[in-house]
Amino acid sequence: MVAKSKTKGGLFELDKTVVYALLLAGVIRTLFFQPFWIPSGSMKPTLLIGDFLFVNKMAYGYSRYSCPFAICPIPGRILAREPHRGDVVVFKHPVNGTDYIKRLIGLPGDRIQVKDGMLYINGAVLPQQPDGTFHELNEPQGPMGSMPRCANAPVPPGGDCTAEQSIETMPGGLQHKVLNIENGFADNTPVFTVPEGEFFFMGDNRDNSMDSRFPQSAGGVGFVPFDHLVGRADRIIFSSAGPSMLAFWTWRPDRFFKGIE
């Protein structure tokens, strides 16, 4: 009888340990990291549809999105760490609350403009160095089956879809790749002056991104307040080109644990 009681007690303790571990994992996930699956091509070539990553929610301190249950060390207070220009950031759309991921271009007080497809910050153009051609198949991508946009359109199904690729250098020397598909509406913009406490974002796939160049009234992002920033994306953990992560034949092993630049 004693042995049986100890067995039941041991199982009970094991169950409690599992429950505590799951609760701890949930708290860590809620406070520190958030998984994010790339659903669109607005950040190509940096991020591809089907990339899976964790967002560092503590990169910029505490906000109402990193402390949803008011269990921060100082509830109700934002402890700010300044975002850096060039960071790849997940944020909440200021109107509908949808998660977006874009590159941080403009800080409070900056003047941002695009002229003839070139980005200007505070009147200075960001140099771009040609970096060959970005290639992908013209076929459905990801769970939503989105089709890529091609600079060489029309492209038959399964054909080679291309875009011009360049390396853009930001103030301070940070470099990242950008794509050009066409000379479109957003290649020439007015000057945007970023308000205090807000930020300006753009996608690296410049002709396929509804970002801060577009007003919120037209479905764009507009300016994004600090407390809408969820966190910084630093590394791709996993990547699948197919409709599901279970489709192992579509995995991209070369992108596993790849740093985000």
PDB file of C-alpha atoms in Angstrom:
ATOM      1  CA  MET A   1       0.000   0.000   0.000  1.00  0.00           C
ATOM      2  CA  VAL A   2       2.804   2.396   0.842  1.00  0.00           C
ATOM      3  CA  ALA A   3       4.574   1.708  -2.431  1.00  0.00           C
ATOM      4  CA  LYS A   4       1.363   2.360  -4.378  1.00  0.00           C
ATOM      5  CA  SER A   5       0.820   5.655  -2.587  1.00  0.00           C
ATOM      6  CA  LYS A   6       4.357   6.752  -3.432  1.00  0.00           C
ATOM      7  CA  THR A   7       3.785   5.890  -7.082  1.00  0.00           C
ATOM      8  CA  LYS A   8       0.649   8.020  -7.206  1.00  0.00           C
ATOM      9  CA  GLY A   9       2.483  10.835  -5.449  1.00  0.00           C
ATOM     10  CA  GLY A  10       5.362  10.607  -7.896  1.00  0.00           C
ATOM     11  CA  LEU A  11       3.028  10.815 -10.884  1.00  0.00           C
ATOM     12  CA  PHE A  12       1.259  13.781  -9.302  1.00  0.00           C
ATOM     13  CA  GLU A  13       4.563  15.569  -8.811  1.00  0.00           C
ATOM     14  CA  LEU A  14       5.541  14.805 -12.412  1.00  0.00           C
ATOM     15  CA  ASP A  15       2.225  16.210 -13.664  1.00  0.00           C
ATOM     16  CA  LYS A  16       2.790  19.368 -11.641  1.00  0.00           C
ATOM     17  CA  THR A  17       6.284  19.738 -13.058  1.00  0.00           C
ATOM     18  CA  VAL A  18       4.978  19.454 -16.626  1.00  0.00           C
ATOM     19  CA  VAL A  19       2.220  21.993 -15.947  1.00  0.00           C
ATOM     20  CA  TYR A  20       4.691  24.435 -14.383  1.00  0.00           C
ATOM     21  CA  ALA A  21       7.069  23.999 -17.316  1.00  0.00           C
ATOM     22  CA  LEU A  22       4.285  24.707 -19.814  1.00  0.00           C
ATOM     23  CA  LEU A  23       3.167  27.758 -17.849  1.00  0.00           C
ATOM     24  CA  LEU A  24       6.747  29.033 -17.707  1.00  0.00           C
ATOM     25  CA  ALA A  25       7.148  28.489 -21.459  1.00  0.00           C
ATOM     26  CA  GLY A  26       3.910  30.405 -22.017  1.00  0.00           C
ATOM     27  CA  VAL A  27       5.084  33.307 -19.876  1.00  0.00           C
ATOM     28  CA  ILE A  28       8.467  33.414 -21.636  1.00  0.00           C
ATOM     29  CA  ARG A  29       6.717  33.329 -24.996  1.00  0.00           C
ATOM     30  CA  THR A  30       4.295  36.083 -23.980  1.00  0.00           C
ATOM     31  CA  LEU A  31       6.884  38.387 -22.444  1.00  0.00           C
ATOM     32  CA  PHE A  32      10.053  37.790 -24.421  1.00  0.00           C
ATOM     33  CA  PHE A  33       9.465  36.130 -27.792  1.00  0.00           C
ATOM     34  CA  GLN A  34       6.697  35.839 -30.355  1.00  0.00           C
ATOM     35  CA  PRO A  35       6.694  33.411 -33.295  1.00  0.00           C
ATOM     36  CA  PHE A  36       6.048  34.985 -36.685  1.00  0.00           C
ATOM     37  CA  TRP A  37       5.431  33.344 -40.058  1.00  0.00           C
ATOM     38  CA  ILE A  38       6.148  35.479 -43.147  1.00  0.00           C
ATOM     39  CA  PRO A  39       2.890  35.587 -45.144  1.00  0.00           C
ATOM     40  CA  SER A  40       3.786  37.981 -47.989  1.00  0.00           C
ATOM     41  CA  GLY A  41       6.625  38.997 -50.287  1.00  0.00           C
ATOM     42  CA  SER A  42       6.981  42.615 -49.152  1.00  0.00           C
ATOM     43  CA  MET A  43      10.373  41.974 -47.527  1.00  0.00           C
ATOM     44  CA  LYS A  44      12.023  39.965 -50.307  1.00  0.00           C
ATOM     45  CA  PRO A  45      14.887  39.181 -50.672  1.00  0.00           C
ATOM     46  CA  THR A  46      15.599  39.577 -46.931  1.00  0.00           C
ATOM     47  CA  LEU A  47      12.569  37.517 -45.910  1.00  0.00           C
ATOM     48  CA  LEU A  48      10.763  35.012 -48.101  1.00  0.00           C
ATOM     49  CA  ILE A  49       7.202  33.740 -47.855  1.00  0.00           C
ATOM     50  CA  GLY A  50       7.346  30.737 -45.536  1.00  0.00           C
ATOM     51  CA  ASP A  51      10.220  31.963 -43.351  1.00  0.00           C
ATOM     52  CA  PHE A  52       9.554  31.291 -39.655  1.00  0.00           C
ATOM     53  CA  LEU A  53      11.189  33.409 -36.974  1.00  0.00           C
ATOM     54  CA  PHE A  54      10.941  34.506 -33.363  1.00  0.00           C
ATOM     55  CA  VAL A  55      10.543  38.187 -32.576  1.00  0.00           C
ATOM     56  CA  ASN A  56      12.550  39.619 -29.679  1.00  0.00           C
ATOM     57  CA  LYS A  57       9.831  41.484 -27.767  1.00  0.00           C
ATOM     58  CA  MET A  58      12.324  42.928 -25.280  1.00  0.00           C
ATOM     59  CA  ALA A  59      14.463  44.661 -27.924  1.00  0.00           C
ATOM     60  CA  TYR A  60      12.803  48.026 -27.296  1.00  0.00           C
ATOM     61  CA  GLY A  61      11.752  47.643 -23.664  1.00  0.00           C
ATOM     62  CA  TYR A  62       8.185  47.167 -22.475  1.00  0.00           C
ATOM     63  CA  SER A  63       5.114  48.218 -24.405  1.00  0.00           C
ATOM     64  CA  ARG A  64       1.445  47.385 -24.187  1.00  0.00           C
ATOM     65  CA  TYR A  65       2.064  44.589 -26.698  1.00  0.00           C
ATOM     66  CA  SER A  66       4.973  42.997 -24.829  1.00  0.00           C
ATOM     67  CA  CYS A  67       3.103  43.196 -21.502  1.00  0.00           C
ATOM     68  CA  PRO A  68      -0.459  42.198 -22.421  1.00  0.00           C
ATOM     69  CA  PHE A  69      -1.367  41.076 -18.905  1.00  0.00           C
ATOM     70  CA  ALA A  70       0.211  44.023 -17.044  1.00  0.00           C
ATOM     71  CA  ILE A  71       2.810  41.794 -15.386  1.00  0.00           C
ATOM     72  CA  CYS A  72       5.808  43.905 -16.323  1.00  0.00           C
ATOM     73  CA  PRO A  73       8.154  44.984 -13.539  1.00  0.00           C
ATOM     74  CA  ILE A  74       6.578  48.449 -13.701  1.00  0.00           C
ATOM     75  CA  PRO A  75       2.985  47.967 -14.958  1.00  0.00           C
ATOM     76  CA  GLY A  76       1.642  50.731 -17.123  1.00  0.00           C
ATOM     77  CA  ARG A  77       5.047  52.298 -17.757  1.00  0.00           C
ATOM     78  CA  ILE A  78       6.986  52.012 -20.999  1.00  0.00           C
ATOM     79  CA  LEU A  79      10.715  51.433 -20.516  1.00  0.00           C
ATOM     80  CA  ALA A  80      12.034  52.522 -23.894  1.00  0.00           C
ATOM     81  CA  ARG A  81      15.141  51.307 -25.677  1.00  0.00           C
ATOM     82  CA  GLU A  82      15.527  53.276 -28.864  1.00  0.00           C
ATOM     83  CA  PRO A  83      14.882  51.347 -32.089  1.00  0.00           C
ATOM     84  CA  HIS A  84      17.719  51.596 -34.591  1.00  0.00           C
ATOM     85  CA  ARG A  85      17.391  52.628 -38.202  1.00  0.00           C
ATOM     86  CA  GLY A  86      17.630  49.514 -40.361  1.00  0.00           C
ATOM     87  CA  ASP A  87      16.080  47.141 -37.799  1.00  0.00           C
ATOM     88  CA  VAL A  88      13.584  44.627 -39.199  1.00  0.00           C
ATOM     89  CA  VAL A  89      10.584  45.114 -36.915  1.00  0.00           C
ATOM     90  CA  VAL A  90       7.231  43.449 -36.281  1.00  0.00           C
ATOM     91  CA  PHE A  91       4.575  45.992 -35.340  1.00  0.00           C
ATOM     92  CA  LYS A  92       0.824  46.324 -35.037  1.00  0.00           C
ATOM     93  CA  HIS A  93      -0.937  48.237 -37.798  1.00  0.00           C
ATOM     94  CA  PRO A  94      -2.130  51.476 -36.153  1.00  0.00           C
ATOM     95  CA  VAL A  95      -5.678  51.061 -37.508  1.00  0.00           C
ATOM     96  CA  ASN A  96      -6.576  47.363 -37.635  1.00  0.00           C
ATOM     97  CA  GLY A  97      -4.007  45.839 -35.256  1.00  0.00           C
ATOM     98  CA  THR A  98      -2.711  43.320 -37.821  1.00  0.00           C
ATOM     99  CA  ASP A  99       0.910  42.199 -37.415  1.00  0.00           C
ATOM    100  CA  TYR A 100       3.251  43.667 -40.047  1.00  0.00           C
ATOM    101  CA  ILE A 101       6.971  43.235 -40.596  1.00  0.00           C
ATOM    102  CA  LYS A 102       9.031  45.938 -42.327  1.00  0.00           C
ATOM    103  CA  ARG A 103      12.393  47.690 -42.128  1.00  0.00           C
ATOM    104  CA  LEU A 104      12.683  50.783 -39.931  1.00  0.00           C
ATOM    105  CA  ILE A 105      13.675  53.682 -42.179  1.00  0.00           C
ATOM    106  CA  GLY A 106      12.687  56.905 -40.437  1.00  0.00           C
ATOM    107  CA  LEU A 107      13.185  57.958 -36.809  1.00  0.00           C
ATOM    108  CA  PRO A 108      11.297  60.794 -35.095  1.00  0.00           C
ATOM    109  CA  GLY A 109      12.162  64.094 -36.761  1.00  0.00           C
ATOM    110  CA  ASP A 110      13.577  62.520 -39.935  1.00  0.00           C
ATOM    111  CA  ARG A 111      12.543  63.732 -43.388  1.00  0.00           C
ATOM    112  CA  ILE A 112      11.920  60.771 -45.717  1.00  0.00           C
ATOM    113  CA  GLN A 113      11.367  60.888 -49.470  1.00  0.00           C
ATOM    114  CA  VAL A 114      11.621  58.562 -52.461  1.00  0.00           C
ATOM    115  CA  LYS A 115      12.641  60.101 -55.812  1.00  0.00           C
ATOM    116  CA  ASP A 116      13.022  58.009 -58.970  1.00  0.00           C
ATOM    117  CA  GLY A 117      13.127  54.889 -56.807  1.00  0.00           C
ATOM    118  CA  MET A 118      15.980  56.179 -54.617  1.00  0.00           C
ATOM    119  CA  LEU A 119      15.516  56.680 -50.884  1.00  0.00           C
ATOM    120  CA  TYR A 120      16.442  60.034 -49.320  1.00  0.00           C
ATOM    121  CA  ILE A 121      16.844  60.569 -45.560  1.00  0.00           C
ATOM    122  CA  ASN A 122      17.150  64.169 -44.398  1.00  0.00           C
ATOM    123  CA  GLY A 123      17.985  65.276 -47.937  1.00  0.00           C
ATOM    124  CA  ALA A 124      20.790  62.753 -48.508  1.00  0.00           C
ATOM    125  CA  VAL A 125      20.342  59.928 -50.989  1.00  0.00           C
ATOM    126  CA  LEU A 126      21.095  56.379 -49.831  1.00  0.00           C
ATOM    127  CA  PRO A 127      23.535  54.864 -52.328  1.00  0.00           C
ATOM    128  CA  GLN A 128      22.569  51.657 -54.092  1.00  0.00           C
ATOM    129  CA  GLN A 129      25.049  49.252 -55.650  1.00  0.00           C
ATOM    130  CA  PRO A 130      23.707  46.874 -58.343  1.00  0.00           C
ATOM    131  CA  ASP A 131      23.793  43.295 -57.064  1.00  0.00           C
ATOM    132  CA  GLY A 132      22.626  41.180 -59.971  1.00  0.00           C
ATOM    133  CA  THR A 133      19.165  39.716 -60.375  1.00  0.00           C
ATOM    134  CA  PHE A 134      16.782  38.087 -57.918  1.00  0.00           C
ATOM    135  CA  HIS A 135      15.244  34.878 -59.330  1.00  0.00           C
ATOM    136  CA  GLU A 136      12.222  32.861 -58.216  1.00  0.00           C
ATOM    137  CA  LEU A 137       9.712  30.562 -59.865  1.00  0.00           C
ATOM    138  CA  ASN A 138       6.442  32.058 -61.022  1.00  0.00           C
ATOM    139  CA  GLU A 139       4.268  29.741 -58.970  1.00  0.00           C
ATOM    140  CA  PRO A 140       1.963  29.913 -55.915  1.00  0.00           C
ATOM    141  CA  GLN A 141       3.877  30.635 -52.713  1.00  0.00           C
ATOM    142  CA  GLY A 142       2.971  29.814 -49.115  1.00  0.00           C
ATOM    143  CA  PRO A 143      -0.358  28.787 -47.557  1.00  0.00           C
ATOM    144  CA  MET A 144      -2.230  31.571 -49.380  1.00  0.00           C
ATOM    145  CA  GLY A 145      -0.829  30.644 -52.779  1.00  0.00           C
ATOM    146  CA  SER A 146       0.358  34.180 -53.539  1.00  0.00           C
ATOM    147  CA  MET A 147       1.941  34.724 -56.943  1.00  0.00           C
ATOM    148  CA  PRO A 148       5.191  36.734 -57.155  1.00  0.00           C
ATOM    149  CA  ARG A 149       5.433  39.990 -59.066  1.00  0.00           C
ATOM    150  CA  CYS A 150       7.956  39.881 -61.909  1.00  0.00           C
ATOM    151  CA  ALA A 151       9.934  42.677 -63.529  1.00  0.00           C
ATOM    152  CA  ASN A 152      10.071  40.536 -66.674  1.00  0.00           C
ATOM    153  CA  ALA A 153       6.303  39.960 -66.814  1.00  0.00           C
ATOM    154  CA  PRO A 154       4.494  38.290 -68.432  1.00  0.00           C
ATOM    155  CA  VAL A 155       6.054  35.045 -67.206  1.00  0.00           C
ATOM    156  CA  PRO A 156       4.423  31.648 -67.833  1.00  0.00           C
ATOM    157  CA  PRO A 157       3.532  29.423 -64.832  1.00  0.00           C
ATOM    158  CA  GLY A 158       6.707  27.828 -63.514  1.00  0.00           C
ATOM    159  CA  GLY A 159       8.872  30.272 -65.451  1.00  0.00           C
ATOM    160  CA  ASP A 160      11.770  32.382 -64.205  1.00  0.00           C
ATOM    161  CA  CYS A 161      10.434  35.462 -62.402  1.00  0.00           C
ATOM    162  CA  THR A 162      13.092  38.151 -61.935  1.00  0.00           C
ATOM    163  CA  ALA A 163      13.640  41.499 -60.240  1.00  0.00           C
ATOM    164  CA  GLU A 164      16.552  43.928 -60.149  1.00  0.00           C
ATOM    165  CA  GLN A 165      18.534  43.554 -56.924  1.00  0.00           C
ATOM    166  CA  SER A 166      20.706  46.208 -55.267  1.00  0.00           C
ATOM    167  CA  ILE A 167      22.570  46.692 -52.001  1.00  0.00           C
ATOM    168  CA  GLU A 168      21.448  49.829 -50.202  1.00  0.00           C
ATOM    169  CA  THR A 169      23.691  51.544 -47.634  1.00  0.00           C
ATOM    170  CA  MET A 170      22.038  53.381 -44.762  1.00  0.00           C
ATOM    171  CA  PRO A 171      23.524  56.216 -42.684  1.00  0.00           C
ATOM    172  CA  GLY A 172      26.028  54.565 -40.361  1.00  0.00           C
ATOM    173  CA  GLY A 173      27.042  51.957 -42.945  1.00  0.00           C
ATOM    174  CA  LEU A 174      24.379  49.250 -42.458  1.00  0.00           C
ATOM    175  CA  GLN A 175      23.732  47.466 -45.756  1.00  0.00           C
ATOM    176  CA  HIS A 176      20.778  45.390 -46.933  1.00  0.00           C
ATOM    177  CA  LYS A 177      19.364  44.167 -50.219  1.00  0.00           C
ATOM    178  CA  VAL A 178      16.371  45.750 -51.962  1.00  0.00           C
ATOM    179  CA  LEU A 179      14.387  44.809 -55.061  1.00  0.00           C
ATOM    180  CA  ASN A 180      13.053  46.913 -57.920  1.00  0.00           C
ATOM    181  CA  ILE A 181      10.216  45.600 -60.091  1.00  0.00           C
ATOM    182  CA  GLU A 182       8.889  48.678 -61.887  1.00  0.00           C
ATOM    183  CA  ASN A 183       8.741  52.465 -61.894  1.00  0.00           C
ATOM    184  CA  GLY A 184       5.562  52.753 -59.878  1.00  0.00           C
ATOM    185  CA  PHE A 185       3.514  55.252 -57.907  1.00  0.00           C
ATOM    186  CA  ALA A 186       5.550  54.897 -54.713  1.00  0.00           C
ATOM    187  CA  ASP A 187       8.878  55.526 -56.505  1.00  0.00           C
ATOM    188  CA  ASN A 188       8.191  59.266 -56.224  1.00  0.00           C
ATOM    189  CA  THR A 189       6.716  60.581 -53.000  1.00  0.00           C
ATOM    190  CA  PRO A 190       6.364  63.852 -51.129  1.00  0.00           C
ATOM    191  CA  VAL A 191       8.633  64.543 -48.168  1.00  0.00           C
ATOM    192  CA  PHE A 192       7.403  62.778 -45.010  1.00  0.00           C
ATOM    193  CA  THR A 193       8.433  64.336 -41.693  1.00  0.00           C
ATOM    194  CA  VAL A 194       8.270  61.666 -38.987  1.00  0.00           C
ATOM    195  CA  PRO A 195       6.382  62.925 -35.888  1.00  0.00           C
ATOM    196  CA  GLU A 196       7.789  62.665 -32.385  1.00  0.00           C
ATOM    197  CA  GLY A 197       7.236  59.199 -30.888  1.00  0.00           C
ATOM    198  CA  GLU A 198       6.490  57.600 -34.276  1.00  0.00           C
ATOM    199  CA  PHE A 199       8.421  55.743 -36.980  1.00  0.00           C
ATOM    200  CA  PHE A 200       8.509  55.278 -40.762  1.00  0.00           C
ATOM    201  CA  PHE A 201       8.742  51.778 -42.257  1.00  0.00           C
ATOM    202  CA  MET A 202       9.352  50.395 -45.748  1.00  0.00           C
ATOM    203  CA  GLY A 203       9.540  46.927 -47.284  1.00  0.00           C
ATOM    204  CA  ASP A 204      12.755  45.786 -48.974  1.00  0.00           C
ATOM    205  CA  ASN A 205      10.653  44.697 -51.967  1.00  0.00           C
ATOM    206  CA  ARG A 206      10.048  48.354 -52.727  1.00  0.00           C
ATOM    207  CA  ASP A 207       7.401  47.952 -55.438  1.00  0.00           C
ATOM    208  CA  ASN A 208       5.423  45.310 -53.560  1.00  0.00           C
ATOM    209  CA  SER A 209       4.948  46.825 -50.088  1.00  0.00           C
ATOM    210  CA  MET A 210       2.039  48.797 -48.620  1.00  0.00           C
ATOM    211  CA  ASP A 211       4.160  50.612 -46.063  1.00  0.00           C
ATOM    212  CA  SER A 212       4.572  54.092 -44.558  1.00  0.00           C
ATOM    213  CA  ARG A 213       4.642  55.657 -48.020  1.00  0.00           C
ATOM    214  CA  PHE A 214       0.905  54.958 -48.199  1.00  0.00           C
ATOM    215  CA  PRO A 215      -1.641  56.646 -45.896  1.00  0.00           C
ATOM    216  CA  GLN A 216      -3.675  54.553 -43.498  1.00  0.00           C
ATOM    217  CA  SER A 217      -6.842  55.774 -45.228  1.00  0.00           C
ATOM    218  CA  ALA A 218      -5.667  53.960 -48.387  1.00  0.00           C
ATOM    219  CA  GLY A 219      -4.743  50.729 -46.594  1.00  0.00           C
ATOM    220  CA  GLY A 220      -1.123  51.685 -45.976  1.00  0.00           C
ATOM    221  CA  VAL A 221       0.820  51.739 -42.739  1.00  0.00           C
ATOM    222  CA  GLY A 222       1.456  55.460 -42.368  1.00  0.00           C
ATOM    223  CA  PHE A 223       3.429  56.506 -39.288  1.00  0.00           C
ATOM    224  CA  VAL A 224       3.670  53.878 -36.522  1.00  0.00           C
ATOM    225  CA  PRO A 225       3.678  54.912 -32.811  1.00  0.00           C
ATOM    226  CA  PHE A 226       6.337  53.463 -30.516  1.00  0.00           C
ATOM    227  CA  ASP A 227       3.859  51.516 -28.392  1.00  0.00           C
ATOM    228  CA  HIS A 228       2.742  49.584 -31.514  1.00  0.00           C
ATOM    229  CA  LEU A 229       6.195  48.030 -31.953  1.00  0.00           C
ATOM    230  CA  VAL A 230       6.114  44.334 -31.024  1.00  0.00           C
ATOM    231  CA  GLY A 231       9.816  43.581 -31.361  1.00  0.00           C
ATOM    232  CA  ARG A 232      12.856  43.070 -33.558  1.00  0.00           C
ATOM    233  CA  ALA A 233      13.396  40.129 -35.910  1.00  0.00           C
ATOM    234  CA  ASP A 234      16.998  38.902 -35.694  1.00  0.00           C
ATOM    235  CA  ARG A 235      17.157  35.382 -37.121  1.00  0.00           C
ATOM    236  CA  ILE A 236      15.175  32.999 -39.334  1.00  0.00           C
ATOM    237  CA  ILE A 237      14.667  29.710 -37.506  1.00  0.00           C
ATOM    238  CA  PHE A 238      13.009  27.631 -40.219  1.00  0.00           C
ATOM    239  CA  SER A 239      11.810  28.083 -43.794  1.00  0.00           C
ATOM    240  CA  SER A 240       9.410  26.237 -46.074  1.00  0.00           C
ATOM    241  CA  ALA A 241       8.512  27.240 -49.627  1.00  0.00           C
ATOM    242  CA  GLY A 242       5.354  25.099 -49.660  1.00  0.00           C
ATOM    243  CA  PRO A 243       1.820  25.463 -48.307  1.00  0.00           C
ATOM    244  CA  SER A 244       2.770  23.932 -44.943  1.00  0.00           C
ATOM    245  CA  MET A 245       5.824  23.391 -42.762  1.00  0.00           C
ATOM    246  CA  LEU A 246       4.974  19.681 -42.945  1.00  0.00           C
ATOM    247  CA  ALA A 247       5.763  19.658 -46.674  1.00  0.00           C
ATOM    248  CA  PHE A 248       9.383  18.657 -46.030  1.00  0.00           C
ATOM    249  CA  TRP A 249      10.236  18.488 -49.738  1.00  0.00           C
ATOM    250  CA  THR A 250       9.783  22.296 -49.883  1.00  0.00           C
ATOM    251  CA  TRP A 251      12.064  23.094 -46.926  1.00  0.00           C
ATOM    252  CA  ARG A 252      14.899  25.584 -47.478  1.00  0.00           C
ATOM    253  CA  PRO A 253      17.786  24.228 -45.326  1.00  0.00           C
ATOM    254  CA  ASP A 254      20.070  27.071 -46.424  1.00  0.00           C
ATOM    255  CA  ARG A 255      17.787  29.501 -44.551  1.00  0.00           C
ATOM    256  CA  PHE A 256      17.641  27.619 -41.256  1.00  0.00           C
ATOM    257  CA  PHE A 257      19.082  29.821 -38.440  1.00  0.00           C
ATOM    258  CA  LYS A 258      19.990  32.497 -40.974  1.00  0.00           C
ATOM    259  CA  GLY A 259      20.710  35.944 -39.522  1.00  0.00           C
ATOM    260  CA  ILE A 260      18.525  38.840 -40.713  1.00  0.00           C
ATOM    261  CA  GLU A 261      20.477  41.771 -42.149  1.00  0.00           C
TER     262      GLU A 261
END
